[in-house]
mmCIF file of C-alpha atoms in Angstrom:
data_model
loop_
_atom_site.group_PDB
_atom_site.id
_atom_site.type_symbol
_atom_site.label_atom_id
_atom_site.label_comp_id
_atom_site.label_asym_id
_atom_site.label_seq_id
_atom_site.Cartn_x
_atom_site.Cartn_y
_atom_site.Cartn_z
ATOM 1 C CA MET A 55 111.618 -75.437 130.057
ATOM 2 C CA GLN A 56 108.335 -75.440 128.187
ATOM 3 C CA LEU A 57 109.641 -72.785 125.790
ATOM 4 C CA GLY A 58 112.773 -74.869 125.242
ATOM 5 C CA VAL A 59 110.750 -77.892 124.217
ATOM 6 C CA VAL A 60 108.648 -75.798 121.886
ATOM 7 C CA ALA A 61 111.817 -74.317 120.347
ATOM 8 C CA LEU A 62 113.272 -77.774 119.772
ATOM 9 C CA LEU A 63 110.100 -79.028 118.156
ATOM 10 C CA LEU A 64 109.933 -75.924 115.992
ATOM 11 C CA SER A 65 113.511 -76.317 114.829
ATOM 12 C CA VAL A 66 113.136 -79.917 113.714
ATOM 13 C CA SER A 67 109.661 -79.912 112.262
ATOM 14 C CA LEU A 68 108.765 -76.499 110.884
ATOM 15 C CA ASN A 69 109.983 -77.186 107.374
ATOM 16 C CA THR A 70 107.336 -79.821 106.844
ATOM 17 C CA CYS A 71 104.696 -78.457 109.174
ATOM 18 C CA PRO A 72 101.369 -77.347 107.733
ATOM 19 C CA CYS A 73 101.309 -74.767 110.553
ATOM 20 C CA LEU A 74 103.456 -72.539 108.345
ATOM 21 C CA ALA A 75 100.242 -71.695 106.566
ATOM 22 C CA GLN A 76 98.692 -70.605 109.862
ATOM 23 C CA PRO A 77 99.017 -67.247 111.633
ATOM 24 C CA VAL A 78 101.677 -66.833 114.318
ATOM 25 C CA ASP A 79 100.052 -67.206 117.742
ATOM 26 C CA GLU A 80 101.182 -65.812 121.069
ATOM 27 C CA ASN A 81 103.155 -68.921 122.113
ATOM 28 C CA GLU A 82 105.041 -69.197 118.839
ATOM 29 C CA PHE A 83 105.712 -65.461 118.923
ATOM 30 C CA ALA A 84 107.304 -65.748 122.377
ATOM 31 C CA THR A 85 109.370 -68.778 121.393
ATOM 32 C CA LEU A 86 110.694 -67.395 118.127
ATOM 33 C CA HIS A 87 111.348 -63.936 119.523
ATOM 34 C CA ARG A 88 113.571 -65.479 122.168
ATOM 35 C CA GLN A 89 115.205 -67.914 119.737
ATOM 36 C CA LEU A 90 116.137 -65.179 117.287
ATOM 37 C CA ASP A 91 118.154 -63.044 119.703
ATOM 38 C CA PRO A 92 121.942 -63.380 119.225
ATOM 39 C CA GLN A 93 122.688 -61.401 122.375
ATOM 40 C CA ASP A 94 124.768 -64.180 123.961
ATOM 41 C CA GLU A 95 126.943 -64.876 120.921
ATOM 42 C CA THR A 96 130.668 -64.541 121.577
ATOM 43 C CA TRP A 97 131.363 -61.907 118.915
ATOM 44 C CA LYS A 98 129.019 -59.557 120.756
ATOM 45 C CA SER A 99 131.393 -59.511 123.733
ATOM 46 C CA ILE A 100 134.264 -57.973 121.743
ATOM 47 C CA PRO A 101 134.378 -54.156 121.876
ATOM 48 C CA TRP A 102 134.323 -53.635 118.113
ATOM 49 C CA GLN A 103 134.733 -50.097 116.914
ATOM 50 C CA THR A 104 132.640 -49.179 113.892
ATOM 51 C CA SER A 105 134.625 -46.093 112.883
ATOM 52 C CA LEU A 106 138.079 -46.683 111.423
ATOM 53 C CA ILE A 107 139.288 -43.228 112.399
ATOM 54 C CA ALA A 108 138.046 -43.628 115.978
ATOM 55 C CA ALA A 109 139.865 -46.967 116.072
ATOM 56 C CA GLN A 110 143.015 -45.368 114.652
ATOM 57 C CA ASN A 111 142.891 -42.767 117.396
ATOM 58 C CA LEU A 112 142.607 -45.470 120.059
ATOM 59 C CA ALA A 113 145.431 -47.456 118.470
ATOM 60 C CA ALA A 114 147.671 -44.398 118.261
ATOM 61 C CA THR A 115 147.122 -43.319 121.841
ATOM 62 C CA GLY A 116 147.250 -46.863 123.192
ATOM 63 C CA GLY A 117 150.269 -48.012 121.205
ATOM 64 C CA LYS A 118 148.381 -50.972 119.792
ATOM 65 C CA PRO A 119 147.879 -52.399 116.304
ATOM 66 C CA LEU A 120 144.562 -52.260 114.514
ATOM 67 C CA PHE A 121 142.639 -55.449 113.820
ATOM 68 C CA ILE A 122 140.381 -54.618 110.878
ATOM 69 C CA TRP A 123 137.459 -56.842 109.897
ATOM 70 C CA ALA A 124 136.346 -55.421 106.553
ATOM 71 C CA MET A 125 133.655 -57.331 104.685
ATOM 72 C CA ASP A 126 131.003 -57.108 101.997
ATOM 73 C CA GLY A 127 128.105 -56.330 104.267
ATOM 74 C CA HIS A 128 128.763 -55.116 107.775
ATOM 75 C CA PRO A 129 130.419 -57.835 109.913
ATOM 76 C CA LEU A 130 128.257 -56.784 112.855
ATOM 77 C CA GLY A 131 125.254 -56.902 110.565
ATOM 78 C CA CYS A 132 124.189 -59.295 107.880
ATOM 79 C CA THR A 133 127.216 -61.508 107.535
ATOM 80 C CA MET B 262 144.211 -61.282 122.867
ATOM 81 C CA LEU B 263 141.962 -59.369 120.468
ATOM 82 C CA GLN B 264 140.448 -57.275 123.225
ATOM 83 C CA GLU B 265 143.642 -56.548 125.148
ATOM 84 C CA ASP B 266 146.392 -56.289 122.565
ATOM 85 C CA PHE B 267 144.566 -54.887 119.519
ATOM 86 C CA VAL B 268 141.991 -52.268 118.684
ATOM 87 C CA PRO B 269 139.286 -54.256 116.856
ATOM 88 C CA VAL B 270 137.249 -52.429 114.227
ATOM 89 C CA ALA B 271 134.596 -53.801 111.873
ATOM 90 C CA PHE B 272 132.931 -52.202 108.866
ATOM 91 C CA ASP B 273 131.513 -52.779 105.406
ATOM 92 C CA GLN B 274 134.413 -52.020 103.084
ATOM 93 C CA TRP B 275 131.976 -51.230 100.226
ATOM 94 C CA TYR B 276 131.693 -47.749 101.724
ATOM 95 C CA HIS B 277 135.395 -47.336 102.463
ATOM 96 C CA ARG B 278 136.412 -48.173 98.917
ATOM 97 C CA ARG B 279 134.265 -45.255 97.749
ATOM 98 C CA LYS B 280 134.327 -42.636 100.485
ATOM 99 C CA GLN B 281 136.282 -39.520 99.578
ATOM 100 C CA ASP B 282 137.069 -38.551 103.122
ATOM 101 C CA THR B 283 139.572 -39.188 105.898
ATOM 102 C CA ASP B 284 138.037 -42.525 106.827
ATOM 103 C CA GLY B 285 138.074 -43.834 103.258
ATOM 104 C CA GLU B 286 141.533 -42.522 102.502
ATOM 105 C CA PHE B 287 143.028 -44.183 105.575
ATOM 106 C CA TYR B 288 141.401 -47.514 104.679
ATOM 107 C CA ARG B 289 142.620 -47.396 101.084
ATOM 108 C CA ARG B 290 146.110 -46.490 102.281
ATOM 109 C CA ILE B 291 146.184 -49.749 104.255
ATOM 110 C CA ALA B 292 144.359 -51.958 101.736
ATOM 111 C CA THR B 293 146.444 -50.874 98.778
ATOM 112 C CA GLN B 294 149.449 -52.537 100.426
ATOM 113 C CA GLY B 295 147.641 -55.896 100.326
ATOM 114 C CA PRO B 296 146.683 -58.253 97.511
ATOM 115 C CA ARG B 297 143.290 -56.611 96.967
ATOM 116 C CA SER B 298 144.188 -53.124 95.885
ATOM 117 C CA ASP B 299 141.687 -52.748 93.024
ATOM 118 C CA PHE B 300 139.053 -50.611 94.671
ATOM 119 C CA GLY B 301 136.566 -51.384 91.926
ATOM 120 C CA GLN B 302 136.425 -54.908 93.385
ATOM 121 C CA THR B 303 135.872 -56.224 96.864
ATOM 122 C CA THR B 304 138.746 -55.775 99.289
ATOM 123 C CA GLN B 305 137.152 -57.785 102.071
ATOM 124 C CA GLY B 306 139.261 -59.612 104.601
ATOM 125 C CA PHE B 307 141.099 -59.283 107.875
ATOM 126 C CA TYR B 308 143.806 -56.635 108.064
ATOM 127 C CA ILE B 309 146.279 -56.091 110.848
ATOM 128 C CA ALA B 310 147.796 -52.635 110.524
ATOM 129 C CA SER B 311 149.615 -50.019 112.500
ATOM 130 C CA ALA B 312 147.967 -46.790 113.546
ATOM 131 C CA GLY B 313 150.354 -45.138 111.109
ATOM 132 C CA GLY B 314 148.760 -47.004 108.222
ATOM 133 C CA GLU B 315 151.321 -49.765 107.571
ATOM 134 C CA LEU B 316 149.800 -53.113 106.660
ATOM 135 C CA ILE B 317 151.276 -55.893 108.799
ATOM 136 C CA HIS B 318 149.138 -58.882 107.756
ATOM 137 C CA TYR B 319 146.213 -59.549 105.470
ATOM 138 C CA ASN B 320 144.068 -62.655 105.250
ATOM 139 C CA ASN B 321 140.641 -63.532 103.946
ATOM 140 C CA ASN B 322 140.496 -66.922 105.605
ATOM 141 C CA ARG B 323 138.028 -66.947 108.474
ATOM 142 C CA GLY B 324 139.577 -69.999 110.154
ATOM 143 C CA PRO B 325 140.229 -69.074 113.781
ATOM 144 C CA GLN B 326 143.609 -70.835 113.913
ATOM 145 C CA ARG B 327 144.870 -68.852 110.940
ATOM 146 C CA ILE B 328 143.698 -65.541 112.381
ATOM 147 C CA ARG B 329 145.124 -66.331 115.794
ATOM 148 C CA GLY B 330 148.496 -67.097 114.195
ATOM 149 C CA LEU B 331 148.582 -63.732 112.436
ATOM 150 C CA MET B 332 147.739 -61.957 115.661
ATOM 151 C CA GLN B 333 150.473 -63.785 117.562
ATOM 152 C CA ASN B 334 152.996 -62.941 114.860
ATOM 153 C CA THR B 335 152.011 -59.286 115.148
ATOM 154 C CA LEU B 336 152.614 -59.183 118.877
ATOM 155 C CA GLY B 337 156.244 -60.079 118.271
ATOM 156 C CA LEU B 338 156.732 -56.760 116.497
ATOM 157 C CA ASP B 339 157.429 -53.600 118.420
ATOM 158 C CA ASN B 340 158.557 -50.983 115.942
ATOM 159 C CA TYR B 341 155.208 -50.010 114.410
ATOM 160 C CA TRP B 342 153.164 -48.653 117.233
ATOM 161 C CA ILE B 343 154.045 -44.988 117.467
ATOM 162 C CA ALA B 344 151.689 -42.763 115.491
ATOM 163 C CA LYS B 345 149.637 -39.620 115.846
ATOM 164 C CA PRO B 346 145.848 -39.709 116.009
ATOM 165 C CA ILE B 347 144.238 -38.678 112.719
ATOM 166 C CA THR B 348 141.774 -35.818 112.824
ATOM 167 C CA ASP B 349 138.559 -36.823 111.084
ATOM 168 C CA ASP B 350 137.702 -33.446 109.653
ATOM 169 C CA ALA B 351 136.065 -34.501 106.392
ATOM 170 C CA ILE B 352 132.983 -36.647 105.895
ATOM 171 C CA ASP B 353 131.782 -37.757 102.482
ATOM 172 C CA ARG B 354 128.053 -37.085 102.800
ATOM 173 C CA GLN B 355 127.265 -39.291 99.817
ATOM 174 C CA PHE B 356 128.237 -42.333 101.848
ATOM 175 C CA ASP B 357 127.375 -41.090 105.304
ATOM 176 C CA ARG B 358 124.931 -43.523 106.913
ATOM 177 C CA SER B 359 124.634 -42.049 110.380
ATOM 178 C CA ILE B 360 121.391 -42.656 112.240
ATOM 179 C CA PRO B 361 118.932 -39.942 111.140
ATOM 180 C CA ASP B 362 118.126 -37.377 113.826
ATOM 181 C CA GLY B 363 115.398 -38.658 116.087
ATOM 182 C CA ALA B 364 115.139 -42.059 114.421
ATOM 183 C CA ILE B 365 114.472 -45.167 116.493
ATOM 184 C CA VAL B 366 116.828 -48.099 115.941
ATOM 185 C CA VAL B 367 115.275 -51.552 115.841
ATOM 186 C CA GLN B 368 117.355 -54.730 115.981
ATOM 187 C CA VAL B 369 116.331 -57.223 113.291
ATOM 188 C CA ASN B 370 117.336 -60.890 113.347
ATOM 189 C CA ALA B 371 116.549 -63.631 110.857
ATOM 190 C CA LYS B 372 116.899 -67.388 110.920
ATOM 191 C CA VAL B 373 116.275 -70.357 108.687
ATOM 192 C CA LEU B 374 114.247 -72.644 110.930
ATOM 193 C CA GLY B 375 114.908 -75.928 109.168
ATOM 194 C CA GLY B 376 115.284 -77.758 105.904
ATOM 195 C CA TYR B 377 119.055 -77.887 105.531
ATOM 196 C CA ALA B 378 120.787 -81.114 104.570
ATOM 197 C CA ASP B 379 123.334 -82.373 107.078
ATOM 198 C CA PRO B 380 126.353 -80.037 107.089
ATOM 199 C CA VAL B 381 129.489 -81.412 105.470
ATOM 200 C CA ASN B 382 131.935 -79.345 107.496
ATOM 201 C CA GLU B 383 132.217 -76.966 110.436
ATOM 202 C CA TYR B 384 131.775 -73.855 108.297
ATOM 203 C CA GLU B 385 128.545 -75.148 106.802
ATOM 204 C CA GLN B 386 127.310 -76.113 110.248
ATOM 205 C CA PHE B 387 127.991 -72.580 111.430
ATOM 206 C CA MET B 388 126.246 -71.022 108.433
ATOM 207 C CA GLN B 389 123.187 -73.207 108.834
ATOM 208 C CA ALA B 390 122.774 -72.170 112.456
ATOM 209 C CA ALA B 391 123.472 -68.482 111.815
ATOM 210 C CA ILE B 392 121.206 -65.700 112.967
ATOM 211 C CA GLY B 393 121.209 -62.817 110.512
ATOM 212 C CA CYS B 394 121.598 -59.373 112.083
ATOM 213 C CA ASP B 395 120.551 -55.972 110.840
ATOM 214 C CA ASN B 396 119.130 -52.703 112.105
ATOM 215 C CA MET B 397 115.947 -50.963 111.007
ATOM 216 C CA TRP B 398 115.291 -47.273 111.336
ATOM 217 C CA ILE B 399 111.896 -45.888 112.298
ATOM 218 C CA MET B 400 111.685 -42.239 111.322
ATOM 219 C CA PRO B 401 110.451 -39.701 113.889
ATOM 220 C CA VAL B 402 107.158 -39.066 112.087
ATOM 221 C CA GLU B 403 106.512 -42.809 111.920
ATOM 222 C CA ALA B 404 107.300 -43.182 115.623
ATOM 223 C CA ARG B 405 104.816 -40.427 116.431
ATOM 224 C CA GLN B 406 102.184 -42.235 114.400
ATOM 225 C CA LEU B 407 102.909 -45.505 116.204
ATOM 226 C CA VAL B 408 102.526 -43.754 119.533
ATOM 227 C CA GLY B 409 99.231 -42.419 118.267
ATOM 228 C CA GLY B 410 98.045 -45.909 117.376
ATOM 229 C CA SER B 411 98.722 -45.980 113.644
ATOM 230 C CA PHE B 412 101.139 -48.274 111.818
ATOM 231 C CA THR B 413 102.088 -46.138 108.876
ATOM 232 C CA GLU B 414 102.276 -47.533 105.353
ATOM 233 C CA SER B 415 105.859 -46.383 104.837
ATOM 234 C CA LEU B 416 106.915 -48.549 107.775
ATOM 235 C CA VAL B 417 104.938 -51.506 106.444
ATOM 236 C CA GLN B 418 106.723 -51.178 103.126
ATOM 237 C CA ARG B 419 110.141 -50.737 104.763
ATOM 238 C CA ILE B 420 109.667 -53.924 106.778
ATOM 239 C CA ALA B 421 108.432 -55.875 103.755
ATOM 240 C CA ARG B 422 110.957 -54.713 101.191
ATOM 241 C CA PHE B 423 114.101 -54.282 103.219
ATOM 242 C CA HIS B 424 113.856 -56.483 106.309
ATOM 243 C CA LEU B 425 112.112 -59.709 105.309
ATOM 244 C CA ILE B 426 115.314 -60.887 103.668
ATOM 245 C CA ASP B 427 117.378 -64.026 104.160
ATOM 246 C CA ASN B 428 120.652 -62.508 105.343
ATOM 247 C CA THR B 429 121.835 -65.633 107.161
ATOM 248 C CA ARG B 430 124.416 -66.645 104.529
ATOM 249 C CA GLY B 431 125.640 -63.305 103.203
ATOM 250 C CA GLU B 432 124.362 -60.180 101.522
ATOM 251 C CA PRO B 433 120.806 -60.796 100.307
ATOM 252 C CA PRO B 434 118.816 -59.148 97.542
ATOM 253 C CA MET B 435 116.081 -56.782 98.689
ATOM 254 C CA TRP B 436 112.531 -56.775 97.332
ATOM 255 C CA ARG B 437 111.428 -54.268 94.707
ATOM 256 C CA ALA B 438 108.181 -52.374 95.264
ATOM 257 C CA ASP B 439 106.404 -54.400 92.579
ATOM 258 C CA GLU B 440 107.485 -57.626 94.282
ATOM 259 C CA VAL B 441 105.390 -56.847 97.346
ATOM 260 C CA THR B 442 102.183 -58.658 96.449
ATOM 261 C CA ARG B 443 100.589 -58.253 99.862
ATOM 262 C CA ALA B 444 101.628 -56.254 102.910
ATOM 263 C CA GLU B 445 99.064 -55.728 105.631
ATOM 264 C CA ILE B 446 99.831 -54.909 109.251
ATOM 265 C CA SER B 447 97.080 -53.916 111.655
ATOM 266 C CA LEU B 448 97.638 -52.391 115.075
ATOM 267 C CA ASN B 449 94.940 -53.100 117.651
ATOM 268 C CA ASP B 450 94.007 -50.895 120.573
ATOM 269 C CA ASP B 451 95.758 -53.257 123.000
ATOM 270 C CA GLY B 452 99.053 -52.888 121.123
ATOM 271 C CA THR B 453 99.012 -56.250 119.381
ATOM 272 C CA LEU B 454 99.972 -56.431 115.735
ATOM 273 C CA HIS B 455 98.696 -58.902 113.170
ATOM 274 C CA GLY B 456 99.874 -59.053 109.612
ATOM 275 C CA ARG B 457 100.146 -60.933 106.374
ATOM 276 C CA ILE B 458 102.935 -60.368 103.915
ATOM 277 C CA THR B 459 103.662 -62.064 100.619
ATOM 278 C CA LEU B 460 106.621 -61.232 98.436
ATOM 279 C CA SER B 461 107.689 -62.729 95.135
ATOM 280 C CA ILE B 462 109.914 -61.937 92.205
ATOM 281 C CA ALA B 463 108.281 -62.195 88.789
ATOM 282 C CA ASP B 464 109.188 -65.793 87.994
ATOM 283 C CA GLY B 465 108.418 -66.993 91.514
ATOM 284 C CA SER B 466 111.899 -68.408 92.073
ATOM 285 C CA ARG B 467 112.372 -66.289 95.184
ATOM 286 C CA SER B 468 109.440 -65.603 97.461
ATOM 287 C CA TYR B 469 108.290 -65.276 101.048
ATOM 288 C CA ASP B 470 104.778 -66.010 102.255
ATOM 289 C CA ALA B 471 104.518 -65.035 105.890
ATOM 290 C CA TRP B 472 102.420 -64.133 108.911
ATOM 291 C CA LEU B 473 103.241 -61.403 111.389
ATOM 292 C CA PHE B 474 102.468 -61.081 115.075
ATOM 293 C CA GLY B 475 103.761 -58.432 117.421
ATOM 294 C CA LYS B 476 103.350 -56.309 120.492
ATOM 295 C CA LEU B 477 103.897 -52.588 120.888
ATOM 296 C CA GLU B 478 103.946 -50.631 124.113
ATOM 297 C CA VAL B 479 103.953 -46.897 124.666
ATOM 298 C CA THR B 480 105.014 -45.347 127.960
ATOM 299 C CA GLU B 481 104.671 -41.629 128.618
ATOM 300 C CA GLY B 482 104.384 -40.897 124.924
ATOM 301 C CA ARG B 483 107.412 -42.962 123.938
ATOM 302 C CA LEU B 484 107.611 -46.262 122.128
ATOM 303 C CA THR B 485 109.007 -48.681 124.732
ATOM 304 C CA ARG B 486 108.317 -52.014 123.056
ATOM 305 C CA PHE B 487 108.457 -52.988 119.411
ATOM 306 C CA ASP B 488 108.499 -56.781 119.386
ATOM 307 C CA ILE B 489 107.524 -58.478 116.148
ATOM 308 C CA VAL B 490 107.900 -61.963 114.710
ATOM 309 C CA VAL B 491 107.335 -62.747 111.041
ATOM 310 C CA ARG B 492 107.285 -66.447 110.112
ATOM 311 C CA GLY B 493 106.505 -68.248 106.899
ATOM 312 C CA GLU B 494 107.749 -70.147 103.876
ATOM 313 C CA PHE B 495 110.723 -68.852 101.934
ATOM 314 C CA THR B 496 111.857 -70.009 98.527
ATOM 315 C CA GLY B 497 115.057 -69.271 96.689
ATOM 316 C CA GLU B 498 118.308 -67.486 97.395
ATOM 317 C CA GLY B 499 120.386 -64.600 96.142
ATOM 318 C CA ARG B 500 123.631 -64.350 94.234
ATOM 319 C CA TRP B 501 125.574 -63.860 97.459
ATOM 320 C CA THR B 502 123.450 -66.121 99.665
ATOM 321 C CA ARG B 503 123.933 -69.470 97.966
ATOM 322 C CA GLY B 504 123.344 -72.671 99.874
ATOM 323 C CA ALA B 505 119.729 -72.221 100.946
ATOM 324 C CA PRO B 506 117.713 -75.314 101.855
ATOM 325 C CA ASP B 507 115.508 -76.931 99.243
ATOM 326 C CA ASP B 508 112.346 -74.935 98.528
ATOM 327 C CA PRO B 509 110.304 -74.072 100.430
ATOM 328 C CA PHE B 510 111.898 -73.691 103.837
ATOM 329 C CA PRO B 511 110.685 -72.155 107.101
ATOM 330 C CA PHE B 512 112.104 -68.737 107.789
ATOM 331 C CA ALA B 513 111.498 -66.194 110.527
ATOM 332 C CA VAL B 514 112.470 -62.609 111.294
ATOM 333 C CA ALA B 515 112.286 -60.960 114.717
ATOM 334 C CA PHE B 516 112.287 -57.254 115.561
ATOM 335 C CA ARG B 517 112.968 -55.545 118.899
ATOM 336 C CA LEU B 518 114.101 -52.099 120.026
ATOM 337 C CA ALA B 519 117.899 -51.951 119.854
ATOM 338 C CA ASP B 520 120.005 -51.360 122.942
ATOM 339 C CA GLU B 521 121.983 -48.157 122.452
ATOM 340 C CA ASN B 522 124.898 -49.790 124.300
ATOM 341 C CA ASP B 523 125.020 -52.659 121.825
ATOM 342 C CA ILE B 524 128.163 -52.669 119.674
ATOM 343 C CA ALA B 525 126.033 -52.810 116.514
ATOM 344 C CA PHE B 526 123.666 -49.989 117.451
ATOM 345 C CA SER B 527 125.182 -47.493 115.011
ATOM 346 C CA VAL B 528 125.412 -49.918 112.089
ATOM 347 C CA CYS B 529 123.201 -48.708 109.259
ATOM 348 C CA PRO B 530 120.562 -50.972 107.710
ATOM 349 C CA GLN B 531 121.983 -53.233 105.025
ATOM 350 C CA ALA B 532 119.459 -51.808 102.556
ATOM 351 C CA CYS B 533 121.046 -48.365 102.847
ATOM 352 C CA LYS B 534 123.894 -49.587 100.679
ATOM 353 C CA GLY B 535 121.975 -49.605 97.422
ATOM 354 C CA HIS B 536 118.575 -48.220 98.328
ATOM 355 C CA HIS B 537 119.310 -45.291 100.641
ATOM 356 C CA PRO B 538 116.747 -42.732 99.398
ATOM 357 C CA GLU B 539 114.072 -45.422 98.997
ATOM 358 C CA TYR B 540 114.793 -46.768 102.452
ATOM 359 C CA LEU B 541 114.172 -43.387 104.038
ATOM 360 C CA ARG B 542 111.031 -42.655 102.025
ATOM 361 C CA LEU B 543 108.031 -41.651 104.076
ATOM 362 C CA ALA B 544 104.343 -41.888 103.262
ATOM 363 C CA SER B 545 104.314 -38.110 102.889
ATOM 364 C CA ASP B 546 106.889 -38.382 100.093
ATOM 365 C CA GLU B 547 104.634 -40.523 97.920
#
């Protein structure tokens, strides 16, 4: 609960906060480290293959089509 | 539907357009049937294809309704799905970005913490809330030094140049060595890390002025915790990361040991695309 409040305050006020010029302390570290974890995002629950040939093998043996998400930058990475 | 009726696969097509191996050839065989068949240009998008290499649908619109429609149309087809598995017997080493032997994979996430104007549509809202994802590699010699209580300079430089990047809206520019104006990380005996990092391109139009705090733990001679937060003021954007907030804006990056069961564990660091030898450089190489 306390971390949630801190996260909310951080998200709305950091862009104008003079604390940006201050070192990161233990509380802010804990809050931001938790906030910046995408573990619960929906795309993480899909069993993406990262090798096209491995995916082709699965598709061939399973009789399924391939769904290819090909981007500039890895889709499971920066974009 | 995606999980049950398709085999989903995701990759950076920059490599597949270039790779002279089985993987690259199979991709180009599919992509050349679509509207983006010039492999000197991007071919990004969503492709639905048979295991035999026939393109069924292509789209570069990320709207979920559009994608769902293509998938539903595909499921009405039944004459494409018999094919033999391809043997992957050739690997183009020039574009091989497998995890180096013995390297530790660290999950890296970035976020703009505020400063955006109100979003004008759903896509912009999504982009503004996005958490950038990447992996960092710690080389075995660097891991040994961490276990021994030393944060090696090559790792400091790798973090500064290749991981303090705003990758929340697309592919970001990295920092050149001469754009690192300050990069100090100290490791205390209790495992806490403190640091100060400032980065700036020559004209100052893109910069990051940040503080670092972290905690490392070693158990039975192995690195078991590598938690770091870097937070500070960011200015500017890159050619492919347009739409940043007005300067300066608060920006943070978090690091943690990656879970080897995570779907993105084997994804190479973004910086390996254009800076592969530099990315792997160790202090002993200098």
